[in-house]
Amino acid sequence: MSAFKFTPILTAALLWVPVAAAQATAPATPTAPAPATTPAVTPAPDAAAAATQARTLAEQARATYPKGSANIDQTLWKQAAAAAESAVAAAPQNVEYLRLRAQIYTEVGFWRQAERAWNAVFVRQTPTPGSEDAKTAATVQYNLGYAAYTLNQPSAATAAFRTCLEYDPQSLLCLTWSARTQLEGGNYAQAAQLYDRALALAPADKTLTYFRGLAQGAGRYGPAATRAFSRAYGDRDAGRRPQALAGFQEAARNAPNFTEAWREAGRLALELNDAPAALAAFQGAAALPGASAADKYNLSLAQEASQFGIGPVQAFRAAYAKYAAGDKTGAGTGFLAATTQNPQYAKAWAWLGRVRYEAKDYPGAAEAYGKAVALDPNDKTSAYYLRLAQAGK
């Protein structure tokens, strides 16, 4: 998915994380010092001279500062903006100067000033949706909308994304985030329509497809659960895993029939080595009609992890996958790692005994099977192979 210039939060990927400024003014990023020889800007004698000065300063700024670092607090950019303001003040009806000012504020990410500047342009010249001016103004609205979203200002975010689509109806980012705000606001039919428009532009986008399906079923969960889930999804994509786990758990509490909320909470809990949370989550998912084979597998994993720890269980299961794929050496290393992490893990000892036995390492197999039988006297299979290993056959 393409993204506008931004100073990271999902994709996404929406599942995705957009790259947009999370504030109404340009962020305070480190700036390169202006050259010592940069002269102070002197007032231009007329509008045309001021506009020329603004363009010259903007070119100097692009050549001086690192690419992508443009900021209104950088000396050359500040001077360029001031010169553009002078040009507009001297000739307030001149669309060219109005556009120059708007372009400078947009380039430095001074979003609120950029919005006002483009509004001034459009008072004099009605924008054509999809034109270059309109697309640039749409970029501004996207950034303002995303900033409002991150500040938990849904009304402002919704309005900005709506305006963005008026300027650029094909903006994938604004379609996506407009759909997201409608979804979180409980406007499920409108959200689905917006996701359909977005998918028409990016049919292979899995995050859009996922949220399109969520919009279809969100009526069963309610706005509170849907909003908590959507926010948690964003936190997860941004790497804020503890916050994401709390959000998915909140969604599941608000809507106990929300299979995906339980599922996502369980996956995150496993990643965070939180076995009790993983167990609770997968118990919730497995109890619902929509439970998958993966949910039941993860429930068994969580149950086992609650007894032996997530690390040892994951090491065991990774080793088992290698065994099934024919990598007996790798499997043996993995089973040994599981027993090292938790010496009470009887099943890991049993499988370590098996790979050693199959490799005809009878002393090693006898050692491992002996541990398995000591921990689980009811394990008749391990007891049988223990006798064979001890006999060297």
Short mmCIF file of C-alpha atoms in Angstrom, two decimals:
data_model
loop_
_atom_site.label_atom_id
_atom_site.label_comp_id
_atom_site.label_asym_id
_atom_site.label_seq_id
_atom_site.Cartn_x
_atom_site.Cartn_y
_atom_site.Cartn_z
CA MET A 1 0.00 0.00 0.00
CA SER A 2 1.37 3.38 -0.83
CA ALA A 3 1.68 6.06 1.78
CA PHE A 4 1.88 9.78 1.79
CA LYS A 5 4.94 11.51 3.14
CA PHE A 6 4.87 11.23 6.87
CA THR A 7 7.12 12.08 9.73
CA PRO A 8 5.52 6.04 12.20
CA ILE A 9 1.21 2.35 12.70
CA LEU A 10 -0.41 -0.43 11.33
CA THR A 11 0.14 -1.27 7.06
CA ALA A 12 -0.69 -2.42 7.75
CA ALA A 13 -0.82 -3.72 7.41
CA LEU A 14 -3.75 -2.33 7.84
CA LEU A 15 -2.62 -6.07 9.46
CA TRP A 16 -1.08 -2.02 8.20
CA VAL A 17 0.40 1.13 9.78
CA PRO A 18 0.26 4.35 7.81
CA VAL A 19 3.12 6.76 7.63
CA ALA A 20 1.52 10.04 8.58
CA ALA A 21 2.31 12.85 10.95
CA ALA A 22 0.64 12.40 14.32
CA GLN A 23 0.36 16.08 15.03
CA ALA A 24 -1.13 19.19 13.52
CA THR A 25 2.23 20.85 13.13
CA ALA A 26 5.49 19.46 11.84
CA PRO A 27 7.25 17.19 14.36
CA ALA A 28 10.30 18.46 16.16
CA THR A 29 12.97 16.39 14.41
CA PRO A 30 16.69 17.10 14.59
CA THR A 31 17.61 19.57 11.91
CA ALA A 32 20.83 20.32 10.16
CA PRO A 33 22.21 23.74 11.04
CA ALA A 34 21.78 26.42 8.42
CA PRO A 35 25.02 27.39 6.69
CA ALA A 36 26.91 30.03 8.57
CA THR A 37 26.92 32.18 5.46
CA THR A 38 23.11 32.18 5.09
CA PRO A 39 22.10 35.84 5.04
CA ALA A 40 19.11 37.13 6.92
CA VAL A 41 16.03 37.48 4.74
CA THR A 42 15.36 41.10 3.90
CA PRO A 43 11.86 42.29 3.01
CA ALA A 44 11.21 41.97 -0.71
CA PRO A 45 10.20 45.16 -2.47
CA ASP A 46 7.15 43.60 -4.15
CA ALA A 47 5.08 40.43 -4.41
CA ALA A 48 6.95 38.98 -7.37
CA ALA A 49 10.32 39.48 -5.71
CA ALA A 50 9.02 37.91 -2.50
CA ALA A 51 7.74 34.88 -4.41
CA THR A 52 11.08 34.51 -6.19
CA GLN A 53 12.83 34.74 -2.83
CA ALA A 54 10.54 32.05 -1.40
CA ARG A 55 11.30 29.68 -4.27
CA THR A 56 15.04 30.29 -4.00
CA LEU A 57 15.04 29.66 -0.25
CA ALA A 58 12.99 26.49 -0.71
CA GLU A 59 15.53 25.19 -3.23
CA GLN A 60 18.36 26.03 -0.85
CA ALA A 61 16.54 24.20 1.94
CA ARG A 62 16.11 21.06 -0.18
CA ALA A 63 19.80 21.10 -1.03
CA THR A 64 20.91 21.79 2.55
CA TYR A 65 18.85 19.52 4.78
CA PRO A 66 18.67 15.69 4.69
CA LYS A 67 16.01 14.35 2.40
CA GLY A 68 12.74 13.79 4.22
CA SER A 69 13.63 16.03 7.15
CA ALA A 70 11.84 19.20 5.99
CA ASN A 71 10.56 21.09 9.03
CA ILE A 72 9.18 24.57 9.58
CA ASP A 73 11.69 25.08 12.40
CA GLN A 74 14.61 24.74 9.99
CA THR A 75 15.97 28.21 9.24
CA LEU A 76 15.80 28.09 5.45
CA TRP A 77 12.30 26.62 5.42
CA LYS A 78 11.13 29.19 7.95
CA GLN A 79 12.55 31.95 5.76
CA ALA A 80 10.93 30.44 2.66
CA ALA A 81 7.54 30.37 4.37
CA ALA A 82 7.98 33.96 5.55
CA ALA A 83 8.82 35.10 2.03
CA ALA A 84 5.78 33.28 0.65
CA GLU A 85 3.61 34.98 3.27
CA SER A 86 5.05 38.32 2.15
CA ALA A 87 4.15 37.57 -1.45
CA VAL A 88 0.58 36.68 -0.47
CA ALA A 89 0.27 39.77 1.72
CA ALA A 90 1.37 41.96 -1.18
CA ALA A 91 -0.90 40.23 -3.71
CA PRO A 92 -3.64 38.34 -1.85
CA GLN A 93 -5.59 37.61 -5.05
CA ASN A 94 -2.69 35.94 -6.85
CA VAL A 95 -3.37 32.20 -7.07
CA GLU A 96 0.23 31.44 -7.97
CA TYR A 97 1.51 32.98 -4.72
CA LEU A 98 -1.26 31.37 -2.69
CA ARG A 99 -0.31 27.99 -4.17
CA LEU A 100 3.39 28.57 -3.48
CA ARG A 101 2.65 29.23 0.19
CA ALA A 102 0.44 26.15 0.42
CA GLN A 103 3.08 23.97 -1.23
CA ILE A 104 5.79 25.12 1.19
CA TYR A 105 3.65 24.48 4.26
CA THR A 106 2.75 21.06 2.87
CA GLU A 107 6.36 20.13 2.16
CA VAL A 108 7.45 20.95 5.71
CA GLY A 109 4.49 19.06 7.22
CA PHE A 110 2.97 22.13 8.89
CA TRP A 111 -0.42 20.57 8.35
CA ARG A 112 -2.80 23.08 9.91
CA GLN A 113 -1.16 26.01 8.16
CA ALA A 114 -1.11 24.00 4.96
CA GLU A 115 -4.84 23.37 5.27
CA ARG A 116 -5.55 27.08 5.68
CA ALA A 117 -3.26 27.88 2.77
CA TRP A 118 -4.94 25.41 0.41
CA ASN A 119 -8.36 26.67 1.50
CA ALA A 120 -7.23 30.13 0.43
CA VAL A 121 -6.15 28.74 -2.93
CA PHE A 122 -9.49 27.05 -3.46
CA VAL A 123 -11.42 30.21 -2.63
CA ARG A 124 -9.83 31.70 -5.75
CA GLN A 125 -9.72 28.56 -7.85
CA THR A 126 -12.19 25.73 -7.34
CA PRO A 127 -10.25 22.44 -7.13
CA THR A 128 -10.86 19.64 -9.60
CA PRO A 129 -11.03 16.32 -7.71
CA GLY A 130 -7.94 14.31 -8.53
CA SER A 131 -5.93 17.25 -9.86
CA GLU A 132 -2.41 17.81 -8.59
CA ASP A 133 -3.52 20.64 -6.30
CA ALA A 134 -6.40 18.56 -4.97
CA LYS A 135 -4.17 15.53 -4.39
CA THR A 136 -1.67 17.65 -2.48
CA ALA A 137 -4.45 19.13 -0.37
CA ALA A 138 -5.72 15.59 0.19
CA THR A 139 -2.31 14.67 1.60
CA VAL A 140 -2.73 17.45 4.14
CA GLN A 141 -6.18 16.21 5.12
CA TYR A 142 -4.91 12.67 5.49
CA ASN A 143 -2.21 13.78 7.90
CA LEU A 144 -4.65 15.91 9.88
CA GLY A 145 -7.09 13.00 10.00
CA TYR A 146 -4.49 10.52 11.15
CA ALA A 147 -3.25 12.95 13.78
CA ALA A 148 -6.79 13.34 15.09
CA TYR A 149 -7.26 9.57 15.08
CA THR A 150 -4.13 8.99 17.16
CA LEU A 151 -5.27 11.72 19.57
CA ASN A 152 -8.62 9.92 19.96
CA GLN A 153 -10.61 12.66 18.24
CA PRO A 154 -12.93 10.56 16.03
CA SER A 155 -15.14 13.41 14.82
CA ALA A 156 -12.18 15.46 13.62
CA ALA A 157 -10.59 12.40 12.03
CA THR A 158 -13.80 11.48 10.22
CA ALA A 159 -14.20 15.01 8.87
CA ALA A 160 -10.60 15.19 7.65
CA PHE A 161 -10.73 11.83 5.88
CA ARG A 162 -14.04 12.80 4.28
CA THR A 163 -12.53 16.03 2.96
CA CYS A 164 -9.51 14.09 1.73
CA LEU A 165 -11.82 11.92 -0.39
CA GLU A 166 -13.57 14.97 -1.76
CA TYR A 167 -10.21 16.19 -3.02
CA ASP A 168 -8.92 12.79 -4.14
CA PRO A 169 -11.61 10.09 -4.41
CA GLN A 170 -8.92 7.53 -5.34
CA SER A 171 -6.79 8.05 -2.25
CA LEU A 172 -6.26 4.55 -0.91
CA LEU A 173 -5.05 5.80 2.46
CA CYS A 174 -8.06 8.04 2.98
CA LEU A 175 -10.46 5.35 1.83
CA THR A 176 -8.88 2.93 4.28
CA TRP A 177 -8.88 5.28 7.22
CA SER A 178 -12.27 6.74 6.46
CA ALA A 179 -13.57 3.17 6.49
CA ARG A 180 -11.79 2.55 9.78
CA THR A 181 -13.33 5.59 11.48
CA GLN A 182 -16.79 4.65 10.18
CA LEU A 183 -16.30 1.11 11.46
CA GLU A 184 -15.25 2.30 14.91
CA GLY A 185 -18.17 4.74 14.95
CA GLY A 186 -20.68 1.95 14.39
CA ASN A 187 -21.50 2.93 10.80
CA TYR A 188 -20.96 -0.55 9.47
CA ALA A 189 -22.73 -0.27 6.11
CA GLN A 190 -20.81 2.89 5.21
CA ALA A 191 -17.57 1.28 6.38
CA ALA A 192 -18.22 -1.72 4.14
CA GLN A 193 -18.83 0.54 1.14
CA LEU A 194 -15.58 2.39 1.76
CA TYR A 195 -13.67 -0.89 2.12
CA ASP A 196 -15.18 -2.02 -1.18
CA ARG A 197 -13.87 1.13 -2.84
CA ALA A 198 -10.45 0.58 -1.31
CA LEU A 199 -10.38 -3.05 -2.40
CA ALA A 200 -11.23 -2.00 -5.94
CA LEU A 201 -7.90 -0.15 -5.90
CA ALA A 202 -5.95 -2.81 -4.01
CA PRO A 203 -7.75 -6.15 -4.45
CA ALA A 204 -4.84 -8.20 -3.06
CA ASP A 205 -4.60 -6.25 0.20
CA LYS A 206 -5.23 -8.80 2.95
CA THR A 207 -5.74 -6.19 5.65
CA LEU A 208 -8.50 -4.50 3.67
CA THR A 209 -10.13 -7.86 3.03
CA TYR A 210 -9.89 -8.70 6.71
CA PHE A 211 -11.50 -5.45 7.82
CA ARG A 212 -14.15 -5.69 5.10
CA GLY A 213 -15.20 -8.98 6.66
CA LEU A 214 -15.07 -7.42 10.11
CA ALA A 215 -17.39 -4.62 8.95
CA GLN A 216 -19.88 -7.21 7.71
CA GLY A 217 -20.03 -8.94 11.08
CA ALA A 218 -19.48 -5.96 13.37
CA GLY A 219 -23.19 -5.59 14.04
CA ARG A 220 -22.96 -8.76 16.12
CA TYR A 221 -20.30 -7.28 18.37
CA GLY A 222 -21.34 -3.66 18.88
CA PRO A 223 -19.39 -0.39 18.61
CA ALA A 224 -17.46 -0.73 21.89
CA ALA A 225 -15.99 -4.12 21.03
CA THR A 226 -15.39 -3.19 17.40
CA ARG A 227 -13.60 0.01 18.33
CA ALA A 228 -11.44 -1.75 20.93
CA PHE A 229 -10.53 -4.41 18.37
CA SER A 230 -9.68 -1.89 15.67
CA ARG A 231 -7.48 0.14 18.00
CA ALA A 232 -5.76 -3.00 19.26
CA TYR A 233 -5.06 -4.04 15.68
CA GLY A 234 -3.31 -0.73 15.11
CA ASP A 235 -1.32 -1.09 18.32
CA ARG A 236 -0.21 -4.56 17.27
CA ASP A 237 0.95 -3.38 13.86
CA ALA A 238 2.83 -0.52 15.50
CA GLY A 239 4.67 -2.95 17.78
CA ARG A 240 2.81 -1.95 20.96
CA ARG A 241 2.06 -5.54 21.89
CA PRO A 242 1.06 -5.14 25.57
CA GLN A 243 -1.42 -2.40 24.64
CA ALA A 244 -2.69 -4.50 21.76
CA LEU A 245 -3.25 -7.49 24.05
CA ALA A 246 -5.23 -5.34 26.47
CA GLY A 247 -7.31 -4.01 23.58
CA PHE A 248 -8.15 -7.44 22.19
CA GLN A 249 -9.04 -8.61 25.68
CA GLU A 250 -11.33 -5.60 26.09
CA ALA A 251 -13.03 -6.39 22.79
CA ALA A 252 -13.61 -10.00 23.87
CA ARG A 253 -15.02 -8.88 27.22
CA ASN A 254 -17.43 -6.50 25.49
CA ALA A 255 -18.48 -9.15 22.99
CA PRO A 256 -17.84 -12.73 24.22
CA ASN A 257 -18.97 -14.00 20.80
CA PHE A 258 -16.12 -12.13 19.06
CA THR A 259 -13.99 -15.04 17.87
CA GLU A 260 -11.29 -12.90 16.27
CA ALA A 261 -10.84 -10.87 19.45
CA TRP A 262 -10.21 -14.03 21.49
CA ARG A 263 -7.95 -15.38 18.75
CA GLU A 264 -5.81 -12.26 18.45
CA ALA A 265 -5.53 -11.97 22.23
CA GLY A 266 -4.35 -15.58 22.40
CA ARG A 267 -1.73 -15.15 19.70
CA LEU A 268 -0.33 -12.03 21.32
CA ALA A 269 -0.32 -13.65 24.75
CA LEU A 270 1.77 -16.50 23.36
CA GLU A 271 4.19 -14.00 21.83
CA LEU A 272 4.42 -12.22 25.17
CA ASN A 273 4.96 -15.50 27.07
CA ASP A 274 1.78 -14.89 29.05
CA ALA A 275 0.50 -18.45 29.38
CA PRO A 276 -2.54 -17.68 31.61
CA ALA A 277 -3.77 -14.98 29.19
CA ALA A 278 -3.20 -17.30 26.23
CA LEU A 279 -5.14 -20.08 27.93
CA ALA A 280 -8.08 -17.80 28.74
CA ALA A 281 -8.15 -16.44 25.21
CA PHE A 282 -8.05 -19.76 23.39
CA GLN A 283 -10.59 -21.24 25.78
CA GLY A 284 -12.88 -18.38 24.73
CA ALA A 285 -12.18 -18.92 21.02
CA ALA A 286 -12.47 -22.71 21.14
CA ALA A 287 -15.84 -22.49 22.88
CA LEU A 288 -17.44 -20.59 19.97
CA PRO A 289 -19.08 -22.13 16.89
CA GLY A 290 -16.53 -20.47 14.60
CA ALA A 291 -13.54 -22.09 16.30
CA SER A 292 -10.95 -23.42 13.87
CA ALA A 293 -8.54 -26.33 14.09
CA ALA A 294 -5.82 -23.77 14.74
CA ASP A 295 -7.75 -22.42 17.74
CA LYS A 296 -7.98 -25.92 19.20
CA TYR A 297 -4.30 -26.54 18.51
CA ASN A 298 -3.38 -23.28 20.21
CA LEU A 299 -5.64 -24.14 23.13
CA SER A 300 -3.73 -27.36 23.69
CA LEU A 301 -0.47 -25.41 23.38
CA ALA A 302 -1.67 -22.88 25.97
CA GLN A 303 -2.82 -25.63 28.31
CA GLU A 304 0.56 -27.32 28.06
CA ALA A 305 2.34 -23.98 28.40
CA SER A 306 0.44 -23.26 31.60
CA GLN A 307 2.05 -26.39 33.04
CA PHE A 308 5.55 -26.29 31.55
CA GLY A 309 6.02 -22.75 30.25
CA ILE A 310 5.60 -21.31 26.79
CA GLY A 311 9.30 -21.45 25.89
CA PRO A 312 9.73 -25.19 26.48
CA VAL A 313 6.44 -26.02 24.76
CA GLN A 314 7.28 -23.94 21.72
CA ALA A 315 10.73 -25.53 21.57
CA PHE A 316 9.11 -28.97 21.75
CA ARG A 317 6.60 -28.20 18.99
CA ALA A 318 9.25 -26.73 16.72
CA ALA A 319 11.30 -29.87 17.26
CA TYR A 320 8.30 -32.06 16.49
CA ALA A 321 7.76 -30.18 13.21
CA LYS A 322 11.39 -30.89 12.28
CA TYR A 323 10.93 -34.56 13.17
CA ALA A 324 7.83 -34.77 10.96
CA ALA A 325 9.78 -33.15 8.13
CA GLY A 326 12.53 -35.75 8.44
CA ASP A 327 15.13 -33.60 10.18
CA LYS A 328 15.93 -36.00 13.02
CA THR A 329 19.13 -34.23 14.03
CA GLY A 330 17.39 -30.87 14.31
CA ALA A 331 14.52 -32.49 16.16
CA GLY A 332 16.88 -34.03 18.71
CA THR A 333 18.47 -30.64 19.35
CA GLY A 334 15.04 -29.10 19.84
CA PHE A 335 13.77 -31.81 22.19
CA LEU A 336 16.94 -31.48 24.23
CA ALA A 337 16.39 -27.71 24.40
CA ALA A 338 12.86 -28.25 25.69
CA THR A 339 14.09 -30.56 28.46
CA THR A 340 16.85 -28.11 29.34
CA GLN A 341 14.35 -25.28 29.70
CA ASN A 342 12.08 -27.42 31.83
CA PRO A 343 13.51 -30.71 33.17
CA GLN A 344 9.99 -31.71 34.31
CA TYR A 345 8.70 -31.91 30.75
CA ALA A 346 8.07 -35.64 30.45
CA LYS A 347 6.85 -35.62 26.85
CA ALA A 348 9.99 -33.81 25.68
CA TRP A 349 12.15 -36.46 27.38
CA ALA A 350 10.12 -39.19 25.71
CA TRP A 351 10.63 -37.73 22.24
CA LEU A 352 14.29 -37.09 22.91
CA GLY A 353 14.51 -40.78 23.76
CA ARG A 354 12.77 -41.64 20.51
CA VAL A 355 15.16 -39.75 18.20
CA ARG A 356 18.15 -41.14 20.09
CA TYR A 357 16.75 -44.66 19.89
CA GLU A 358 16.12 -44.32 16.14
CA ALA A 359 19.73 -43.13 15.78
CA LYS A 360 20.81 -46.28 17.68
CA ASP A 361 22.19 -44.16 20.52
CA TYR A 362 20.95 -46.66 23.07
CA PRO A 363 22.71 -45.22 26.14
CA GLY A 364 21.35 -41.74 25.31
CA ALA A 365 17.91 -43.15 24.61
CA ALA A 366 17.91 -45.06 27.91
CA GLU A 367 18.81 -41.86 29.75
CA ALA A 368 15.98 -39.88 28.12
CA TYR A 369 13.37 -42.62 28.43
CA GLY A 370 14.38 -43.11 32.05
CA LYS A 371 13.63 -39.43 32.74
CA ALA A 372 10.28 -39.71 30.95
CA VAL A 373 9.21 -42.76 32.96
CA ALA A 374 10.33 -41.23 36.25
CA LEU A 375 8.20 -38.15 35.55
CA ASP A 376 5.23 -40.10 34.18
CA PRO A 377 5.06 -43.68 35.47
CA ASN A 378 1.91 -44.24 33.37
CA ASP A 379 3.81 -43.73 30.11
CA LYS A 380 3.86 -47.38 29.01
CA THR A 381 5.40 -46.64 25.64
CA SER A 382 8.43 -44.95 27.19
CA ALA A 383 8.75 -47.80 29.70
CA TYR A 384 8.76 -50.32 26.84
CA TYR A 385 11.44 -48.53 24.85
CA LEU A 386 13.44 -47.91 27.99
CA ARG A 387 13.81 -51.68 28.40
CA LEU A 388 14.81 -52.07 24.76
CA ALA A 389 17.36 -49.26 25.00
CA GLN A 390 18.84 -50.69 28.16
CA ALA A 391 19.19 -54.01 26.35
CA GLY A 392 20.82 -52.26 23.41
CA LYS A 393 18.27 -53.34 20.86
#
